[in-house]
mmCIF file with all atom_site columns, C-alpha atoms in Angstrom:
data_model
loop_
_atom_site.group_PDB
_atom_site.id
_atom_site.type_symbol
_atom_site.label_atom_id
_atom_site.label_alt_id
_atom_site.label_comp_id
_atom_site.label_asym_id
_atom_site.label_entity_id
_atom_site.label_seq_id
_atom_site.pdbx_PDB_ins_code
_atom_site.Cartn_x
_atom_site.Cartn_y
_atom_site.Cartn_z
_atom_site.occupancy
_atom_site.B_iso_or_equiv
_atom_site.pdbx_formal_charge
_atom_site.auth_seq_id
_atom_site.auth_comp_id
_atom_site.auth_asym_id
_atom_site.auth_atom_id
_atom_site.pdbx_PDB_model_num
ATOM 1   C CA . UNK A 1 1   ? -40.608 -9.234  -70.923 1.00 0.00 ? 8   UNK A CA 1
ATOM 2   C CA . UNK A 1 2   ? -37.580 -9.441  -68.901 1.00 0.00 ? 9   UNK A CA 1
ATOM 3   C CA . UNK A 1 3   ? -34.626 -12.018 -69.502 1.00 0.00 ? 10  UNK A CA 1
ATOM 4   C CA . UNK A 1 4   ? -31.930 -12.917 -66.948 1.00 0.00 ? 11  UNK A CA 1
ATOM 5   C CA . UNK A 1 5   ? -28.840 -14.927 -68.158 1.00 0.00 ? 12  UNK A CA 1
ATOM 6   C CA . UNK A 1 6   ? -26.411 -16.187 -65.649 1.00 0.00 ? 13  UNK A CA 1
ATOM 7   C CA . UNK A 1 7   ? -22.771 -17.209 -66.341 1.00 0.00 ? 14  UNK A CA 1
ATOM 8   C CA . UNK A 1 8   ? -19.743 -18.272 -64.450 1.00 0.00 ? 15  UNK A CA 1
ATOM 9   C CA . UNK A 1 9   ? -20.704 -21.444 -62.958 1.00 0.00 ? 16  UNK A CA 1
ATOM 10  C CA . UNK A 1 10  ? -18.307 -24.595 -63.096 1.00 0.00 ? 17  UNK A CA 1
ATOM 11  C CA . UNK A 1 11  ? -16.263 -27.188 -61.221 1.00 0.00 ? 18  UNK A CA 1
ATOM 12  C CA . UNK A 1 12  ? -13.727 -25.836 -58.599 1.00 0.00 ? 19  UNK A CA 1
ATOM 13  C CA . UNK A 1 13  ? -12.135 -27.374 -55.749 1.00 0.00 ? 20  UNK A CA 1
ATOM 14  C CA . UNK A 1 14  ? -12.909 -26.824 -52.260 1.00 0.00 ? 21  UNK A CA 1
ATOM 15  C CA . UNK A 1 15  ? -11.439 -23.564 -50.833 1.00 0.00 ? 22  UNK A CA 1
ATOM 16  C CA . UNK A 1 16  ? -11.378 -21.936 -54.514 1.00 0.00 ? 23  UNK A CA 1
ATOM 17  C CA . UNK A 1 17  ? -13.219 -19.332 -55.789 1.00 0.00 ? 24  UNK A CA 1
ATOM 18  C CA . UNK A 1 18  ? -15.722 -18.358 -58.517 1.00 0.00 ? 25  UNK A CA 1
ATOM 19  C CA . UNK A 1 19  ? -17.857 -15.392 -59.617 1.00 0.00 ? 26  UNK A CA 1
ATOM 20  C CA . UNK A 1 20  ? -21.334 -15.606 -60.998 1.00 0.00 ? 27  UNK A CA 1
ATOM 21  C CA . UNK A 1 21  ? -22.863 -13.044 -63.357 1.00 0.00 ? 28  UNK A CA 1
ATOM 22  C CA . UNK A 1 22  ? -26.367 -12.153 -64.230 1.00 0.00 ? 29  UNK A CA 1
ATOM 23  C CA . UNK A 1 23  ? -27.245 -9.760  -66.861 1.00 0.00 ? 30  UNK A CA 1
ATOM 24  C CA . UNK A 1 24  ? -31.029 -8.509  -67.033 1.00 0.00 ? 31  UNK A CA 1
ATOM 25  C CA . UNK A 1 25  ? -32.236 -7.260  -70.244 1.00 0.00 ? 32  UNK A CA 1
ATOM 26  C CA . UNK A 1 26  ? -35.696 -6.282  -72.136 1.00 0.00 ? 33  UNK A CA 1
ATOM 27  C CA . UNK A 1 27  ? -38.272 -3.814  -70.693 1.00 0.00 ? 34  UNK A CA 1
ATOM 28  C CA . UNK A 1 28  ? -36.662 -2.643  -67.668 1.00 0.00 ? 35  UNK A CA 1
ATOM 29  C CA . UNK A 1 29  ? -37.629 0.529   -66.087 1.00 0.00 ? 36  UNK A CA 1
ATOM 30  C CA . UNK A 1 30  ? -35.925 -0.121  -62.888 1.00 0.00 ? 37  UNK A CA 1
ATOM 31  C CA . UNK A 1 31  ? -34.659 -3.134  -61.061 1.00 0.00 ? 38  UNK A CA 1
ATOM 32  C CA . UNK A 1 32  ? -35.591 -3.056  -57.215 1.00 0.00 ? 39  UNK A CA 1
ATOM 33  C CA . UNK A 1 33  ? -33.911 -6.029  -55.596 1.00 0.00 ? 40  UNK A CA 1
ATOM 34  C CA . UNK A 1 34  ? -31.427 -8.536  -57.414 1.00 0.00 ? 41  UNK A CA 1
ATOM 35  C CA . UNK A 1 35  ? -30.651 -11.806 -55.533 1.00 0.00 ? 42  UNK A CA 1
ATOM 36  C CA . UNK A 1 36  ? -28.959 -15.085 -55.797 1.00 0.00 ? 43  UNK A CA 1
ATOM 37  C CA . UNK A 1 37  ? -30.646 -18.235 -54.836 1.00 0.00 ? 44  UNK A CA 1
ATOM 38  C CA . UNK A 1 38  ? -29.423 -21.643 -54.878 1.00 0.00 ? 45  UNK A CA 1
ATOM 39  C CA . UNK A 1 39  ? -31.054 -25.152 -55.025 1.00 0.00 ? 46  UNK A CA 1
ATOM 40  C CA . UNK A 1 40  ? -29.072 -28.457 -53.924 1.00 0.00 ? 47  UNK A CA 1
ATOM 41  C CA . UNK A 1 41  ? -30.416 -31.943 -54.990 1.00 0.00 ? 48  UNK A CA 1
ATOM 42  C CA . UNK A 1 42  ? -33.202 -32.997 -52.919 1.00 0.00 ? 49  UNK A CA 1
ATOM 43  C CA . UNK A 1 43  ? -33.223 -29.627 -50.928 1.00 0.00 ? 50  UNK A CA 1
ATOM 44  C CA . UNK A 1 44  ? -35.578 -26.529 -51.230 1.00 0.00 ? 51  UNK A CA 1
ATOM 45  C CA . UNK A 1 45  ? -34.364 -23.308 -53.256 1.00 0.00 ? 52  UNK A CA 1
ATOM 46  C CA . UNK A 1 46  ? -32.846 -20.911 -50.630 1.00 0.00 ? 53  UNK A CA 1
ATOM 47  C CA . UNK A 1 47  ? -31.992 -17.263 -51.147 1.00 0.00 ? 54  UNK A CA 1
ATOM 48  C CA . UNK A 1 48  ? -28.434 -16.761 -50.148 1.00 0.00 ? 55  UNK A CA 1
ATOM 49  C CA . UNK A 1 49  ? -27.694 -12.958 -51.132 1.00 0.00 ? 56  UNK A CA 1
ATOM 50  C CA . UNK A 1 50  ? -29.631 -9.850  -52.214 1.00 0.00 ? 57  UNK A CA 1
ATOM 51  C CA . UNK A 1 51  ? -28.670 -6.492  -52.868 1.00 0.00 ? 58  UNK A CA 1
ATOM 52  C CA . UNK A 1 52  ? -31.452 -3.391  -52.914 1.00 0.00 ? 59  UNK A CA 1
ATOM 53  C CA . UNK A 1 53  ? -31.420 -0.428  -55.187 1.00 0.00 ? 60  UNK A CA 1
ATOM 54  C CA . UNK A 1 54  ? -29.932 1.504   -52.307 1.00 0.00 ? 61  UNK A CA 1
ATOM 55  C CA . UNK A 1 55  ? -26.994 -1.018  -52.182 1.00 0.00 ? 62  UNK A CA 1
ATOM 56  C CA . UNK A 1 56  ? -27.895 -2.444  -48.935 1.00 0.00 ? 63  UNK A CA 1
ATOM 57  C CA . UNK A 1 57  ? -27.000 -6.102  -48.958 1.00 0.00 ? 64  UNK A CA 1
ATOM 58  C CA . UNK A 1 58  ? -28.329 -9.388  -47.125 1.00 0.00 ? 65  UNK A CA 1
ATOM 59  C CA . UNK A 1 59  ? -26.664 -12.612 -46.814 1.00 0.00 ? 66  UNK A CA 1
ATOM 60  C CA . UNK A 1 60  ? -27.624 -16.120 -45.595 1.00 0.00 ? 67  UNK A CA 1
ATOM 61  C CA . UNK A 1 61  ? -25.662 -17.180 -42.468 1.00 0.00 ? 68  UNK A CA 1
ATOM 62  C CA . UNK A 1 62  ? -24.024 -19.995 -44.478 1.00 0.00 ? 69  UNK A CA 1
ATOM 63  C CA . UNK A 1 63  ? -22.369 -17.819 -46.768 1.00 0.00 ? 70  UNK A CA 1
ATOM 64  C CA . UNK A 1 64  ? -21.890 -14.605 -44.855 1.00 0.00 ? 71  UNK A CA 1
ATOM 65  C CA . UNK A 1 65  ? -18.149 -13.595 -44.757 1.00 0.00 ? 72  UNK A CA 1
ATOM 66  C CA . UNK A 1 66  ? -17.326 -15.982 -47.915 1.00 0.00 ? 73  UNK A CA 1
ATOM 67  C CA . UNK A 1 67  ? -19.763 -14.742 -50.448 1.00 0.00 ? 74  UNK A CA 1
ATOM 68  C CA . UNK A 1 68  ? -20.226 -10.967 -51.863 1.00 0.00 ? 75  UNK A CA 1
ATOM 69  C CA . UNK A 1 69  ? -23.061 -9.659  -53.857 1.00 0.00 ? 76  UNK A CA 1
ATOM 70  C CA . UNK A 1 70  ? -22.684 -6.473  -55.824 1.00 0.00 ? 77  UNK A CA 1
ATOM 71  C CA . UNK A 1 71  ? -24.643 -4.732  -58.686 1.00 0.00 ? 78  UNK A CA 1
ATOM 72  C CA . UNK A 1 72  ? -23.638 -2.791  -61.692 1.00 0.00 ? 79  UNK A CA 1
ATOM 73  C CA . UNK A 1 73  ? -26.809 -0.546  -62.259 1.00 0.00 ? 80  UNK A CA 1
ATOM 74  C CA . UNK A 1 74  ? -25.552 1.047   -65.478 1.00 0.00 ? 81  UNK A CA 1
ATOM 75  C CA . UNK A 1 75  ? -25.151 -2.718  -66.876 1.00 0.00 ? 82  UNK A CA 1
ATOM 76  C CA . UNK A 1 76  ? -28.234 -4.258  -65.119 1.00 0.00 ? 83  UNK A CA 1
ATOM 77  C CA . UNK A 1 77  ? -26.116 -6.894  -63.949 1.00 0.00 ? 84  UNK A CA 1
ATOM 78  C CA . UNK A 1 78  ? -25.473 -8.479  -60.536 1.00 0.00 ? 85  UNK A CA 1
ATOM 79  C CA . UNK A 1 79  ? -22.410 -10.327 -59.502 1.00 0.00 ? 86  UNK A CA 1
ATOM 80  C CA . UNK A 1 80  ? -21.768 -13.132 -56.783 1.00 0.00 ? 87  UNK A CA 1
ATOM 81  C CA . UNK A 1 81  ? -18.346 -13.437 -56.015 1.00 0.00 ? 88  UNK A CA 1
ATOM 82  C CA . UNK A 1 82  ? -17.734 -16.716 -54.041 1.00 0.00 ? 89  UNK A CA 1
ATOM 83  C CA . UNK A 1 83  ? -14.429 -17.617 -52.076 1.00 0.00 ? 90  UNK A CA 1
ATOM 84  C CA . UNK A 1 84  ? -13.728 -20.366 -49.444 1.00 0.00 ? 91  UNK A CA 1
ATOM 85  C CA . UNK A 1 85  ? -16.098 -22.557 -51.408 1.00 0.00 ? 92  UNK A CA 1
ATOM 86  C CA . UNK A 1 86  ? -17.277 -25.973 -49.674 1.00 0.00 ? 93  UNK A CA 1
ATOM 87  C CA . UNK A 1 87  ? -18.644 -28.939 -51.121 1.00 0.00 ? 94  UNK A CA 1
ATOM 88  C CA . UNK A 1 88  ? -21.859 -28.075 -49.374 1.00 0.00 ? 95  UNK A CA 1
ATOM 89  C CA . UNK A 1 89  ? -22.039 -24.941 -51.710 1.00 0.00 ? 96  UNK A CA 1
ATOM 90  C CA . UNK A 1 90  ? -22.732 -27.526 -54.667 1.00 0.00 ? 97  UNK A CA 1
ATOM 91  C CA . UNK A 1 91  ? -25.831 -26.404 -56.148 1.00 0.00 ? 98  UNK A CA 1
ATOM 92  C CA . UNK A 1 92  ? -27.766 -24.888 -59.108 1.00 0.00 ? 99  UNK A CA 1
ATOM 93  C CA . UNK A 1 93  ? -27.439 -21.094 -58.636 1.00 0.00 ? 100 UNK A CA 1
ATOM 94  C CA . UNK A 1 94  ? -30.323 -18.844 -59.709 1.00 0.00 ? 101 UNK A CA 1
ATOM 95  C CA . UNK A 1 95  ? -30.439 -15.225 -60.601 1.00 0.00 ? 102 UNK A CA 1
ATOM 96  C CA . UNK A 1 96  ? -33.851 -13.309 -59.394 1.00 0.00 ? 103 UNK A CA 1
ATOM 97  C CA . UNK A 1 97  ? -34.787 -9.809  -60.164 1.00 0.00 ? 104 UNK A CA 1
ATOM 98  C CA . UNK A 1 98  ? -37.658 -7.700  -58.838 1.00 0.00 ? 105 UNK A CA 1
ATOM 99  C CA . UNK A 1 99  ? -38.390 -5.386  -61.756 1.00 0.00 ? 106 UNK A CA 1
ATOM 100 C CA . UNK A 1 100 ? -40.508 -2.477  -62.796 1.00 0.00 ? 107 UNK A CA 1
ATOM 101 C CA . UNK A 1 101 ? -41.315 -2.584  -66.184 1.00 0.00 ? 108 UNK A CA 1
ATOM 102 C CA . UNK A 1 102 ? -43.691 0.214   -66.613 1.00 0.00 ? 109 UNK A CA 1
ATOM 103 C CA . UNK A 1 103 ? -42.758 3.696   -65.361 1.00 0.00 ? 110 UNK A CA 1
ATOM 104 C CA . UNK A 1 104 ? -46.554 4.972   -65.273 1.00 0.00 ? 111 UNK A CA 1
ATOM 105 C CA . UNK A 1 105 ? -47.479 2.177   -62.856 1.00 0.00 ? 112 UNK A CA 1
ATOM 106 C CA . UNK A 1 106 ? -45.606 1.060   -59.643 1.00 0.00 ? 113 UNK A CA 1
ATOM 107 C CA . UNK A 1 107 ? -46.061 -2.751  -60.454 1.00 0.00 ? 114 UNK A CA 1
ATOM 108 C CA . UNK A 1 108 ? -43.070 -4.868  -59.691 1.00 0.00 ? 115 UNK A CA 1
ATOM 109 C CA . UNK A 1 109 ? -42.562 -8.222  -61.329 1.00 0.00 ? 116 UNK A CA 1
ATOM 110 C CA . UNK A 1 110 ? -40.132 -11.300 -60.430 1.00 0.00 ? 117 UNK A CA 1
ATOM 111 C CA . UNK A 1 111 ? -37.866 -12.865 -62.852 1.00 0.00 ? 118 UNK A CA 1
ATOM 112 C CA . UNK A 1 112 ? -35.714 -15.911 -62.696 1.00 0.00 ? 119 UNK A CA 1
ATOM 113 C CA . UNK A 1 113 ? -32.900 -16.866 -64.697 1.00 0.00 ? 120 UNK A CA 1
ATOM 114 C CA . UNK A 1 114 ? -32.177 -20.163 -66.067 1.00 0.00 ? 121 UNK A CA 1
ATOM 115 C CA . UNK A 1 115 ? -29.603 -21.460 -63.559 1.00 0.00 ? 122 UNK A CA 1
ATOM 116 C CA . UNK A 1 116 ? -25.987 -22.130 -63.569 1.00 0.00 ? 123 UNK A CA 1
ATOM 117 C CA . UNK A 1 117 ? -24.413 -25.133 -62.005 1.00 0.00 ? 124 UNK A CA 1
ATOM 118 C CA . UNK A 1 118 ? -21.590 -24.788 -59.245 1.00 0.00 ? 125 UNK A CA 1
ATOM 119 C CA . UNK A 1 119 ? -19.823 -27.930 -58.341 1.00 0.00 ? 126 UNK A CA 1
ATOM 120 C CA . UNK A 1 120 ? -17.206 -27.872 -55.513 1.00 0.00 ? 127 UNK A CA 1
ATOM 121 C CA . UNK A 1 121 ? -14.912 -31.003 -54.957 1.00 0.00 ? 128 UNK A CA 1
ATOM 122 C CA . UNK A 1 122 ? -13.495 -31.951 -51.847 1.00 0.00 ? 129 UNK A CA 1
#
């Protein structure tokens, strides 16, 4: 099994910054993709940033230029640096990892963190 533990959420004023962290542990052979999703009240969960094992990153238009995703492969950790925060960024933020747990099989599994609340006040 693989566990993802997020940290770094909280309350911040509009225009402020926060840094989220997500550490993966457990039966990990390799991590393919790490991503951050968010879900605001009454809305569907949406992917906002992802980083592949190659280092290639992708961002949703809503956060492009304000958020930066990174990963530390030695620590199996991903970070989301958020700046220029807006009230509409208020949501529960979830970490997702696509993990290969068995070196004998090319089987990828999907894991989720428990979520961390980010609230941006106006």
